[in-house]
Amino acid sequence: MPVAIITGASKGLGRALAAALAERGWDLVLDARTESVLGDTARELAGHGGRVHAVAGDVTDAEHRGELIARARALGGLDLLVNNASALGAEPLVRLDALALEGLRRALETNVVAALGLVQQALPLLRASRAGGAVINVSSDAGAEAYETWGGYGASKAALDQLSAVLGAEEPALRVWAVDPGDMGTDLYRAAVPDDADPRPLPGTVVPAFLRLLDERPVSGRYDAPSLLVAS
Ligand SMILES: NC(=O)c1ccc[n+]([C@@H]2O[C@H](COP(=O)([O-])OP(=O)(O)OC[C@H]3O[C@@H](n4cnc5c(N)ncnc54)[C@H](OP(=O)(O)O)[C@@H]3O)[C@@H](O)[C@H]2O)c1
């Protein structure tokens, strides 16, 4: 069966995507920092069919990233890497004039540096994938639009988009998709804007957009989930 690494998979979008792939029989390597929550998720998803390896750790830790790759190799290889774990840089979000530089560094380290680090370590396995290796880098409209207070996080997602675009050009045999999932009612969103009482879609509602990419394998590029959902 195909093998995927999904970072930030204990809850939110990562968990919803992991559940959908588990139902399709994929073997999964999942990470998140909070071991207890990740363990509960992994136990639940293991009942869906495929093998599920939970590896607690922080994606900014190179040793931890190496462990994720090692687990995938032990499962037989790697067909899909999903860089989903993300840092906001400030919780709640603040305007740029108040953004702590350490927060910006944290966002860049988590959302950009760690994502590229995992890609670099994953490339040999992805290139060898018989199904055709793919990378999904989870982006945000904050990387493309100028929303007040979303500047640090948005800058990190813009950088991730550009890494994705160049990687797609450099690795024509792979698929590299940067995907903006749209707003979702998750802990990350609540931490970003705690005063926003408007209901947001649950992460499971955008998973079909990600499955469509995997099924149809369109060219590498930047996609947004609402468009993929409308067109399907
Ligand atoms: N929610 C939205 O409205 C929205 C909109 C656009 C884009 N996105 C993007 O969608 C993706 C998923 O976000 P979400 O809303 O589903 O967030 P979420 O529900 O808060 O889940 C985030 C996941 O990432 C893990 N995580 C965070 N930092 C990590 C780190 N350094 N190392 C390893 N795991 C880490 C968290 O677990 P631990 O805390 O235990 O580590 C959790 O499993 C992110 O890339 C986000 O930027 C979200």
Coordinates of N, CA and C and ligand atoms in Angstrom, one line a residue:
M1 N 0.8 -1.2 0.0 CA 0.0 0.0 0.0 C 0.9 1.3 0.0
P2 N 0.3 2.4 -0.5 CA 1.1 3.6 -0.5 C 1.4 4.1 0.9
V3 N 2.5 4.8 1.1 CA 2.9 5.3 2.4 C 2.9 6.8 2.4
A4 N 2.4 7.5 3.4 CA 2.4 8.9 3.6 C 3.0 9.3 4.9
I5 N 3.7 10.4 4.9 CA 4.1 11.1 6.1 C 3.2 12.4 6.2
I6 N 2.5 12.5 7.3 CA 1.7 13.7 7.5 C 2.2 14.4 8.8
T7 N 2.7 15.6 8.7 CA 3.1 16.3 10.0 C 1.8 17.0 10.5
G8 N 1.9 17.2 11.9 CA 0.8 17.9 12.5 C -0.5 17.1 12.3
A9 N -0.5 15.8 12.6 CA -1.6 15.0 12.2 C -2.5 14.6 13.5
S10 N -2.2 15.2 14.6 CA -3.0 14.7 15.8 C -4.4 15.3 15.8
K11 N -4.6 16.4 15.1 CA -5.9 17.1 15.2 C -6.0 17.9 13.9
G12 N -7.2 18.6 13.8 CA -7.4 19.5 12.7 C -7.3 18.9 11.3
L13 N -6.8 19.6 10.4 CA -6.7 19.2 9.0 C -5.8 17.9 8.8
G14 N -4.7 17.9 9.5 CA -3.8 16.8 9.4 C -4.4 15.5 9.8
R15 N -5.2 15.5 10.9 CA -5.9 14.3 11.4 C -7.0 13.9 10.4
A16 N -7.7 14.9 9.9 CA -8.8 14.6 8.9 C -8.3 14.0 7.7
L17 N -7.1 14.5 7.2 CA -6.5 13.9 6.0 C -6.0 12.5 6.3
A18 N -5.4 12.4 7.4 CA -4.9 11.0 7.8 C -6.0 10.0 7.9
A19 N -7.1 10.4 8.4 CA -8.3 9.5 8.5 C -8.8 9.1 7.2
A20 N -8.8 10.0 6.2 CA -9.3 9.7 4.9 C -8.3 8.7 4.2
L21 N -7.0 9.0 4.4 CA -6.0 8.1 3.7 C -6.0 6.7 4.4
A22 N -6.2 6.7 5.7 CA -6.3 5.4 6.4 C -7.5 4.6 5.9
E23 N -8.6 5.3 5.7 CA -9.8 4.5 5.1 C -9.5 4.0 3.7
R24 N -8.6 4.6 3.0 CA -8.2 4.1 1.7 C -7.1 3.0 1.8
G25 N -6.7 2.7 3.0 CA -5.7 1.6 3.2 C -4.2 2.1 3.2
W26 N -4.0 3.4 3.2 CA -2.6 3.9 3.2 C -1.9 3.5 4.5
D27 N -0.6 3.3 4.4 CA 0.2 3.2 5.6 C 0.7 4.6 6.0
L28 N 0.7 5.0 7.3 CA 0.9 6.4 7.7 C 1.9 6.5 8.7
V29 N 2.7 7.6 8.6 CA 3.6 8.0 9.6 C 3.2 9.4 10.0
L30 N 2.8 9.6 11.3 CA 2.1 10.8 11.7 C 3.0 11.4 12.8
D31 N 3.0 12.8 12.8 CA 3.7 13.4 13.9 C 2.9 14.6 14.5
A32 N 3.2 15.0 15.7 CA 2.7 16.1 16.4 C 3.6 16.2 17.7
R33 N 3.6 17.3 18.4 CA 4.4 17.4 19.6 C 3.8 16.8 20.8
T34 N 2.5 16.8 20.9 CA 1.8 16.3 22.1 C 1.5 14.8 22.0
E35 N 2.3 14.1 22.7 CA 2.3 12.6 22.5 C 1.0 12.0 22.8
S36 N 0.3 12.4 23.9 CA -0.9 11.8 24.3 C -2.0 12.0 23.2
V37 N -2.1 13.2 22.7 CA -3.2 13.4 21.6 C -2.8 12.7 20.4
L38 N -1.6 12.7 20.0 CA -1.1 11.9 18.8 C -1.4 10.5 18.9
G39 N -1.1 9.9 20.1 CA -1.3 8.5 20.4 C -2.8 8.1 20.2
D40 N -3.7 8.9 20.8 CA -5.1 8.7 20.7 C -5.5 8.7 19.2
T41 N -5.1 9.6 18.5 CA -5.4 9.7 17.0 C -4.9 8.4 16.3
A42 N -3.7 8.1 16.6 CA -3.1 6.9 15.9 C -3.8 5.7 16.2
R43 N -4.2 5.5 17.5 CA -5.0 4.3 17.8 C -6.3 4.2 17.1
E44 N -7.0 5.4 17.0 CA -8.3 5.4 16.4 C -8.1 5.1 14.9
L45 N -7.1 5.7 14.2 CA -6.9 5.5 12.8 C -6.4 4.1 12.4
A46 N -5.7 3.5 13.4 CA -5.2 2.1 13.1 C -6.4 1.1 12.9
G47 N -7.5 1.5 13.4 CA -8.7 0.6 13.2 C -9.2 0.7 11.8
H48 N -8.7 1.6 10.9 CA -9.3 1.8 9.6 C -8.6 0.9 8.6
G49 N -7.5 0.2 8.9 CA -7.0 -0.7 7.9 C -5.5 -0.7 7.8
G50 N -4.9 0.4 7.3 CA -3.4 0.5 7.1 C -2.7 0.6 8.4
R51 N -1.4 0.5 8.3 CA -0.5 0.6 9.5 C -0.3 2.1 9.8
V52 N -0.3 2.4 11.1 CA -0.1 3.8 11.5 C 1.0 3.9 12.5
H53 N 2.0 4.6 12.2 CA 3.1 4.9 13.1 C 3.0 6.3 13.6
A54 N 2.9 6.5 14.9 CA 2.9 7.8 15.5 C 4.3 8.1 16.1
V55 N 4.9 9.2 15.7 CA 6.2 9.6 16.1 C 6.1 11.0 16.7
A56 N 6.0 11.1 18.0 CA 5.9 12.4 18.7 C 7.2 13.2 18.5
G57 N 7.0 14.5 18.2 CA 8.2 15.3 18.1 C 7.9 16.6 17.4
D58 N 8.9 17.5 17.3 CA 8.7 18.8 16.8 C 9.4 18.8 15.4
V59 N 8.7 19.3 14.4 CA 9.2 19.2 13.0 C 10.5 20.1 12.9
T60 N 10.7 21.0 13.8 CA 11.9 21.8 13.7 C 13.1 21.1 14.2
D61 N 13.0 19.9 14.7 CA 14.1 19.1 15.2 C 14.5 18.1 14.1
A62 N 15.8 18.3 13.6 CA 16.2 17.6 12.5 C 16.3 16.1 12.8
E63 N 16.6 15.7 14.1 CA 16.6 14.3 14.4 C 15.2 13.7 14.3
H64 N 14.3 14.4 14.8 CA 12.9 14.0 14.7 C 12.5 13.8 13.2
R65 N 12.9 14.7 12.4 CA 12.5 14.6 10.9 C 13.2 13.3 10.4
G66 N 14.4 13.0 10.8 CA 15.0 11.8 10.3 C 14.3 10.6 10.8
E67 N 13.7 10.6 12.0 CA 13.0 9.5 12.5 C 11.7 9.2 11.6
L68 N 11.1 10.3 11.2 CA 9.9 10.2 10.4 C 10.2 9.5 9.0
I69 N 11.4 9.9 8.5 CA 11.8 9.3 7.2 C 12.1 7.8 7.4
A70 N 12.8 7.5 8.6 CA 13.2 6.1 8.9 C 12.0 5.3 9.0
R71 N 10.9 5.8 9.6 CA 9.7 5.0 9.8 C 9.0 4.7 8.4
A72 N 9.1 5.7 7.5 CA 8.5 5.5 6.2 C 9.3 4.5 5.5
R73 N 10.6 4.5 5.5 CA 11.5 3.6 4.9 C 11.1 2.2 5.4
A74 N 10.9 2.0 6.7 CA 10.6 0.7 7.3 C 9.2 0.2 6.8
L75 N 8.4 1.1 6.4 CA 7.1 0.7 5.9 C 7.1 0.4 4.4
G76 N 8.3 0.6 3.8 CA 8.5 0.2 2.4 C 8.8 1.3 1.4
G77 N 8.8 2.6 1.9 CA 9.1 3.7 1.1 C 8.3 4.9 1.4
L78 N 8.1 5.8 0.5 CA 7.3 7.0 0.7 C 6.7 7.5 -0.6
D79 N 5.4 7.7 -0.6 CA 4.7 8.1 -1.8 C 4.2 9.5 -1.7
L80 N 4.0 10.0 -0.4 CA 3.4 11.3 -0.2 C 3.9 11.9 1.1
L81 N 4.4 13.1 1.0 CA 4.8 13.9 2.1 C 3.9 15.1 2.3
V82 N 3.2 15.2 3.4 CA 2.4 16.4 3.7 C 3.0 17.2 4.8
N83 N 3.5 18.4 4.4 CA 4.0 19.4 5.4 C 2.8 20.2 5.8
N84 N 2.2 19.8 7.0 CA 1.0 20.5 7.4 C 1.2 21.2 8.8
A85 N 2.1 20.7 9.6 CA 2.3 21.3 10.9 C 2.7 22.8 10.7
S86 N 2.2 23.7 11.6 CA 2.4 25.1 11.3 C 2.4 25.9 12.6
A87 N 3.2 27.0 12.6 CA 3.3 27.9 13.7 C 2.8 29.3 13.2
L88 N 2.0 30.0 14.1 CA 1.5 31.3 13.8 C 2.5 32.4 14.0
G89 N 3.4 32.2 14.9 CA 4.4 33.3 15.2 C 3.9 34.2 16.4
A90 N 2.6 34.3 16.6 CA 2.0 35.0 17.7 C 0.6 34.5 17.9
E91 N 0.2 34.3 19.1 CA -1.1 33.8 19.5 C -1.7 34.7 20.6
P92 N -2.7 35.5 20.4 CA -3.3 35.7 19.1 C -2.4 36.5 18.2
L93 N -2.8 36.6 16.9 CA -2.0 37.3 15.9 C -1.9 38.8 16.3
V94 N -0.8 39.4 15.9 CA -0.6 40.9 16.2 C -0.2 41.6 14.9
R95 N -0.3 42.9 14.9 CA 0.2 43.7 13.8 C 1.7 43.6 13.7
L96 N 2.3 43.9 12.6 CA 3.7 43.8 12.4 C 4.5 44.6 13.3
D97 N 3.9 45.8 13.7 CA 4.7 46.7 14.6 C 4.9 46.1 16.0
A98 N 4.1 45.0 16.3 CA 4.2 44.4 17.6 C 4.7 42.9 17.5
L99 N 5.0 42.5 16.3 CA 5.3 41.1 16.2 C 6.8 40.8 16.7
A100 N 6.9 40.0 17.7 CA 8.2 39.6 18.3 C 9.0 38.9 17.2
L101 N 10.2 39.3 17.0 CA 11.0 38.7 16.0 C 11.2 37.2 16.3
E102 N 11.3 36.9 17.5 CA 11.4 35.4 17.9 C 10.2 34.6 17.3
G103 N 9.0 35.3 17.4 CA 7.8 34.7 16.8 C 7.9 34.5 15.3
L104 N 8.4 35.5 14.7 CA 8.6 35.4 13.2 C 9.6 34.2 12.9
R105 N 10.7 34.2 13.7 CA 11.6 33.1 13.5 C 11.0 31.7 13.6
R106 N 10.1 31.6 14.6 CA 9.5 30.4 14.9 C 8.6 30.0 13.7
A107 N 7.8 30.9 13.2 CA 7.0 30.7 12.1 C 7.8 30.2 10.9
L108 N 8.9 30.9 10.6 CA 9.7 30.6 9.5 C 10.4 29.2 9.7
E109 N 10.8 29.0 10.9 CA 11.5 27.7 11.2 C 10.6 26.5 11.0
T110 N 9.3 26.7 11.5 CA 8.4 25.6 11.4 C 7.8 25.4 10.0
N111 N 7.4 26.6 9.4 CA 6.6 26.5 8.2 C 7.4 26.4 6.9
V112 N 8.7 26.8 7.1 CA 9.5 26.9 5.9 C 10.7 26.0 6.0
V113 N 11.6 26.3 7.0 CA 12.8 25.5 7.1 C 12.6 24.1 7.4
A114 N 11.7 23.8 8.3 CA 11.4 22.3 8.7 C 10.8 21.6 7.5
A115 N 9.9 22.3 6.7 CA 9.3 21.7 5.6 C 10.3 21.4 4.5
L116 N 11.2 22.3 4.3 CA 12.3 22.0 3.3 C 13.2 20.9 3.8
G117 N 13.5 20.9 5.1 CA 14.3 19.8 5.7 C 13.7 18.5 5.4
L118 N 12.4 18.4 5.7 CA 11.7 17.1 5.4 C 11.8 16.7 4.0
V119 N 11.5 17.7 3.1 CA 11.5 17.4 1.7 C 12.9 16.9 1.3
Q120 N 13.9 17.5 1.7 CA 15.3 17.1 1.3 C 15.6 15.7 1.7
Q121 N 15.1 15.3 3.0 CA 15.4 13.9 3.4 C 14.4 12.9 2.7
A122 N 13.3 13.4 2.3 CA 12.3 12.5 1.7 C 12.5 12.3 0.2
L123 N 13.3 13.2 -0.5 CA 13.4 13.2 -1.9 C 13.8 11.8 -2.5
P124 N 14.9 11.2 -1.9 CA 15.3 9.9 -2.5 C 14.1 8.9 -2.5
L125 N 13.3 8.8 -1.4 CA 12.2 7.9 -1.3 C 11.1 8.3 -2.3
L126 N 10.8 9.6 -2.4 CA 9.8 10.1 -3.3 C 10.1 9.8 -4.7
R127 N 11.4 10.0 -5.1 CA 11.8 9.8 -6.5 C 11.7 8.3 -6.8
A128 N 11.8 7.4 -5.8 CA 11.8 6.0 -6.1 C 10.3 5.4 -6.0
S129 N 9.4 6.3 -5.7 CA 8.0 5.8 -5.5 C 7.4 5.3 -6.8
R130 N 6.9 4.1 -6.8 CA 6.4 3.5 -8.1 C 5.0 4.2 -8.4
A131 N 4.3 4.6 -7.4 CA 3.0 5.3 -7.6 C 3.3 6.7 -8.1
G132 N 4.5 7.3 -8.0 CA 4.7 8.7 -8.4 C 4.7 9.5 -7.1
G133 N 5.9 10.0 -6.7 CA 6.0 10.7 -5.4 C 5.3 12.0 -5.5
A134 N 4.7 12.5 -4.4 CA 4.1 13.8 -4.3 C 4.4 14.4 -3.0
V135 N 4.4 15.8 -3.0 CA 4.5 16.6 -1.8 C 3.3 17.5 -1.8
I136 N 2.7 17.6 -0.6 CA 1.7 18.6 -0.4 C 2.2 19.6 0.7
N137 N 2.4 20.8 0.4 CA 2.7 21.8 1.4 C 1.5 22.6 1.7
V138 N 1.0 22.6 2.9 CA -0.2 23.3 3.3 C 0.0 24.7 3.4
S139 N -0.6 25.5 2.6 CA -0.4 26.9 2.5 C -1.6 27.7 3.1
S140 N -1.8 28.9 2.8 CA -2.9 29.7 3.3 C -3.1 30.9 2.4
D141 N -4.3 31.4 2.4 CA -4.5 32.6 1.6 C -3.8 33.8 2.3
A142 N -3.4 33.7 3.6 CA -2.6 34.7 4.2 C -1.3 34.9 3.5
G143 N -0.8 33.9 2.8 CA 0.4 34.0 2.0 C 0.3 34.8 0.8
A144 N -0.9 35.1 0.4 CA -1.1 35.7 -0.9 C -1.9 37.1 -0.8
E145 N -2.6 37.2 0.3 CA -3.4 38.4 0.6 C -2.9 39.2 1.8
A146 N -3.1 40.5 1.8 CA -2.6 41.3 2.9 C -3.6 41.6 3.9
Y147 N -3.8 40.6 4.8 CA -4.7 40.7 6.0 C -4.0 41.3 7.2
E148 N -4.5 42.3 7.8 CA -3.9 42.9 9.0 C -3.7 41.8 10.0
T149 N -2.6 41.8 10.7 CA -2.1 40.9 11.7 C -1.6 39.5 11.2
W150 N -1.8 39.2 10.0 CA -1.4 37.9 9.5 C -0.1 38.0 8.7
G151 N 0.7 39.1 9.0 CA 1.9 39.4 8.2 C 3.0 38.4 8.4
G152 N 3.4 38.0 9.7 CA 4.5 37.1 9.9 C 4.1 35.7 9.4
Y153 N 3.0 35.2 9.8 CA 2.5 33.9 9.4 C 2.4 33.9 7.8
G154 N 1.8 35.0 7.3 CA 1.6 35.0 5.9 C 2.9 35.0 5.1
A155 N 3.9 35.7 5.6 CA 5.2 35.8 5.0 C 5.8 34.4 4.9
S156 N 5.6 33.6 6.0 CA 6.1 32.2 6.0 C 5.4 31.4 5.0
K157 N 4.1 31.6 4.8 CA 3.4 30.8 3.8 C 3.7 31.2 2.4
A158 N 4.0 32.5 2.2 CA 4.4 32.9 0.9 C 5.8 32.3 0.5
A159 N 6.7 32.2 1.5 CA 8.0 31.6 1.3 C 7.8 30.1 1.0
L160 N 6.8 29.5 1.7 CA 6.6 28.0 1.5 C 6.0 27.8 0.0
D161 N 5.2 28.8 -0.4 CA 4.6 28.7 -1.8 C 5.7 28.8 -2.8
Q162 N 6.7 29.7 -2.6 CA 7.8 29.8 -3.5 C 8.7 28.6 -3.5
L163 N 9.0 28.0 -2.4 CA 9.7 26.8 -2.3 C 9.0 25.7 -3.1
S164 N 7.7 25.6 -2.9 CA 6.9 24.6 -3.6 C 7.0 24.8 -5.1
A165 N 6.9 26.0 -5.6 CA 6.9 26.3 -7.0 C 8.3 25.9 -7.6
V166 N 9.3 26.3 -6.9 CA 10.7 25.9 -7.4 C 10.9 24.4 -7.4
L167 N 10.5 23.8 -6.3 CA 10.7 22.4 -6.2 C 9.9 21.6 -7.3
G168 N 8.8 22.1 -7.6 CA 8.0 21.5 -8.7 C 8.7 21.6 -10.0
A169 N 9.4 22.8 -10.2 CA 10.2 22.9 -11.5 C 11.5 22.1 -11.5
E170 N 12.1 21.9 -10.3 CA 13.3 21.1 -10.2 C 13.1 19.6 -10.2
E171 N 11.8 19.2 -9.9 CA 11.5 17.8 -9.7 C 10.3 17.4 -10.6
P172 N 10.5 17.5 -12.0 CA 9.4 17.3 -12.8 C 8.7 15.9 -12.8
A173 N 9.4 15.0 -12.3 CA 8.9 13.6 -12.1 C 7.9 13.5 -10.9
L174 N 8.0 14.5 -10.0 CA 7.2 14.4 -8.8 C 6.0 15.4 -9.0
R175 N 5.0 15.3 -8.1 CA 4.0 16.3 -8.1 C 4.3 17.1 -6.8
V176 N 4.3 18.4 -6.9 CA 4.4 19.3 -5.7 C 3.3 20.3 -5.7
W177 N 2.4 20.1 -4.7 CA 1.2 21.0 -4.7 C 1.3 21.8 -3.4
A178 N 1.2 23.1 -3.5 CA 0.9 24.0 -2.4 C -0.6 24.1 -2.4
V179 N -1.2 23.9 -1.2 CA -2.6 23.9 -1.1 C -3.1 24.8 0.0
D180 N -3.9 25.8 -0.4 CA -4.6 26.6 0.6 C -5.9 26.0 0.9
P181 N -6.1 25.5 2.2 CA -7.3 24.8 2.5 C -8.5 25.7 2.7
G182 N -8.3 27.0 2.9 CA -9.4 27.9 3.2 C -9.6 27.9 4.8
D183 N -10.4 28.8 5.3 CA -10.6 28.9 6.7 C -11.3 27.6 7.2
M184 N -10.8 27.2 8.4 CA -11.3 26.0 9.1 C -11.4 26.3 10.6
G185 N -12.5 25.7 11.2 CA -12.6 25.9 12.6 C -11.8 24.9 13.4
T186 N -10.5 25.3 13.6 CA -9.5 24.5 14.3 C -8.9 25.2 15.5
D187 N -8.1 24.5 16.2 CA -7.4 25.2 17.3 C -6.5 26.3 16.8
L188 N -5.8 26.0 15.6 CA -4.9 27.1 15.1 C -5.7 28.3 14.8
Y189 N -6.9 28.2 14.2 CA -7.7 29.4 13.8 C -8.1 30.1 15.1
R190 N -8.6 29.3 16.1 CA -9.0 29.9 17.4 C -7.9 30.6 18.1
A191 N -6.7 30.1 18.0 CA -5.5 30.7 18.6 C -5.2 32.0 17.9
A192 N -5.4 32.0 16.6 CA -5.0 33.2 15.8 C -5.9 34.4 16.1
V193 N -7.2 34.1 16.1 CA -8.3 35.1 16.3 C -9.3 34.7 17.2
P194 N -9.0 34.7 18.5 CA -9.9 34.1 19.5 C -11.3 34.8 19.6
D195 N -11.3 36.1 19.1 CA -12.6 36.9 19.2 C -13.5 36.6 18.0
D196 N -13.0 35.9 17.0 CA -13.8 35.7 15.8 C -14.9 34.6 16.2
A197 N -16.1 35.0 16.3 CA -17.2 34.0 16.6 C -17.9 33.4 15.4
D198 N -17.5 33.9 14.2 CA -18.1 33.3 13.0 C -17.8 31.8 12.9
P199 N -18.8 31.0 12.6 CA -18.5 29.6 12.5 C -17.6 29.3 11.2
R200 N -16.7 28.5 11.3 CA -15.8 28.1 10.1 C -16.0 26.6 9.8
P201 N -15.8 26.3 8.5 CA -16.0 24.9 8.2 C -15.1 23.9 8.9
L202 N -15.5 22.7 9.2 CA -14.7 21.7 9.9 C -13.6 21.2 8.8
P203 N -12.5 20.8 9.3 CA -11.4 20.4 8.4 C -11.8 19.2 7.5
G204 N -12.7 18.4 8.0 CA -13.1 17.2 7.2 C -13.7 17.6 5.9
T205 N -14.3 18.8 5.9 CA -15.1 19.3 4.7 C -14.1 19.6 3.5
V206 N -12.9 19.9 3.8 CA -12.0 20.2 2.7 C -11.1 19.0 2.2
V207 N -11.2 17.9 3.0 CA -10.4 16.7 2.6 C -10.7 16.2 1.2
P208 N -11.9 16.3 0.7 CA -12.1 15.8 -0.7 C -11.3 16.6 -1.7
A209 N -10.9 17.8 -1.4 CA -10.1 18.6 -2.3 C -8.7 17.9 -2.4
F210 N -8.2 17.5 -1.3 CA -6.9 16.9 -1.2 C -6.9 15.5 -1.9
L211 N -8.0 14.8 -1.7 CA -8.1 13.5 -2.3 C -8.2 13.6 -3.8
R212 N -8.8 14.7 -4.3 CA -8.9 14.9 -5.7 C -7.5 15.1 -6.3
L213 N -6.7 15.9 -5.6 CA -5.3 16.0 -6.1 C -4.6 14.7 -6.3
L214 N -4.8 13.8 -5.2 CA -4.1 12.5 -5.3 C -4.7 11.6 -6.4
D215 N -6.0 11.7 -6.6 CA -6.6 10.9 -7.6 C -6.3 11.4 -9.0
E216 N -6.3 12.7 -9.2 CA -6.2 13.2 -10.6 C -4.8 13.6 -10.9
R217 N -3.9 13.8 -9.9 CA -2.5 14.2 -10.1 C -2.3 15.3 -11.1
P218 N -3.0 16.5 -10.9 CA -2.7 17.6 -11.8 C -1.3 18.1 -11.7
V219 N -0.9 18.9 -12.6 CA 0.5 19.4 -12.6 C 0.8 20.1 -11.3
S220 N 2.1 20.1 -11.0 CA 2.6 20.8 -9.8 C 2.1 22.3 -9.8
G221 N 1.8 22.8 -8.7 CA 1.4 24.2 -8.7 C 0.6 24.5 -7.4
R222 N 0.1 25.7 -7.3 CA -0.7 26.2 -6.1 C -2.2 26.0 -6.4
Y223 N -2.8 25.4 -5.4 CA -4.3 25.1 -5.6 C -5.0 25.6 -4.3
D224 N -6.2 25.9 -4.4 CA -7.0 26.2 -3.2 C -8.2 25.2 -3.1
A225 N -8.4 24.8 -1.9 CA -9.4 23.8 -1.7 C -10.8 24.2 -2.2
P226 N -11.3 25.4 -1.9 CA -12.6 25.7 -2.3 C -12.8 25.6 -3.8
S227 N -11.8 26.0 -4.6 CA -11.9 25.8 -6.1 C -11.9 24.3 -6.5
L228 N -11.1 23.5 -5.8 CA -11.1 22.1 -6.1 C -12.4 21.5 -5.8
L229 N -13.0 21.9 -4.7 CA -14.3 21.4 -4.3 C -15.4 21.8 -5.3
V230 N -15.4 23.0 -5.7 CA -16.5 23.5 -6.6 C -16.4 22.8 -7.9
A231 N -15.2 22.6 -8.4 CA -15.0 22.0 -9.7 C -15.2 20.5 -9.7
S232 N -15.3 19.8 -8.5 CA -15.4 18.4 -8.5 C -16.8 17.9 -8.7
Ligands
LIG1 N1 -7.4 26.6 10.3 C1 -7.4 27.5 9.3 O1 -8.3 28.3 9.1 C2 -6.3 27.4 8.2 C3 -6.4 28.2 7.1 C4 -5.4 28.2 6.2 C5 -4.3 27.3 6.3 N2 -4.3 26.5 7.4 C6 -3.1 25.6 7.5 O2 -3.6 24.3 7.7 C7 -2.6 23.5 8.4 C8 -3.3 22.7 9.5 O3 -3.8 23.7 10.5 P1 -5.0 23.3 11.4 O4 -5.9 24.5 11.4 O5 -5.5 22.0 11.2 O6 -4.3 23.4 12.9 P2 -4.5 22.6 14.2 O7 -5.9 22.0 14.3 O8 -4.1 23.5 15.3 O9 -3.5 21.4 14.1 C9 -2.1 21.6 14.0 C10 -1.4 20.3 14.1 O10 0.0 20.5 14.0 C11 0.7 20.1 15.2 N3 1.9 20.9 15.3 C12 2.0 22.2 15.5 N4 3.3 22.6 15.6 C13 4.0 21.5 15.4 C14 5.4 21.3 15.3 N5 6.3 22.3 15.5 N6 5.9 20.0 15.1 C15 5.0 19.0 14.9 N7 3.7 19.2 15.0 C16 3.2 20.4 15.2 C17 -0.3 20.1 16.3 O11 -0.1 19.3 17.4 P3 0.9 19.8 18.6 O12 0.4 21.1 19.0 O13 0.6 18.7 19.7 O14 2.2 19.7 18.1 C18 -1.5 19.6 15.5 O15 -1.5 18.2 15.3 C19 -1.6 24.5 8.8 O16 -0.5 24.4 7.9 C20 -2.2 25.8 8.7 O17 -1.3 26.9 8.5 C21 -5.2 26.6 8.4

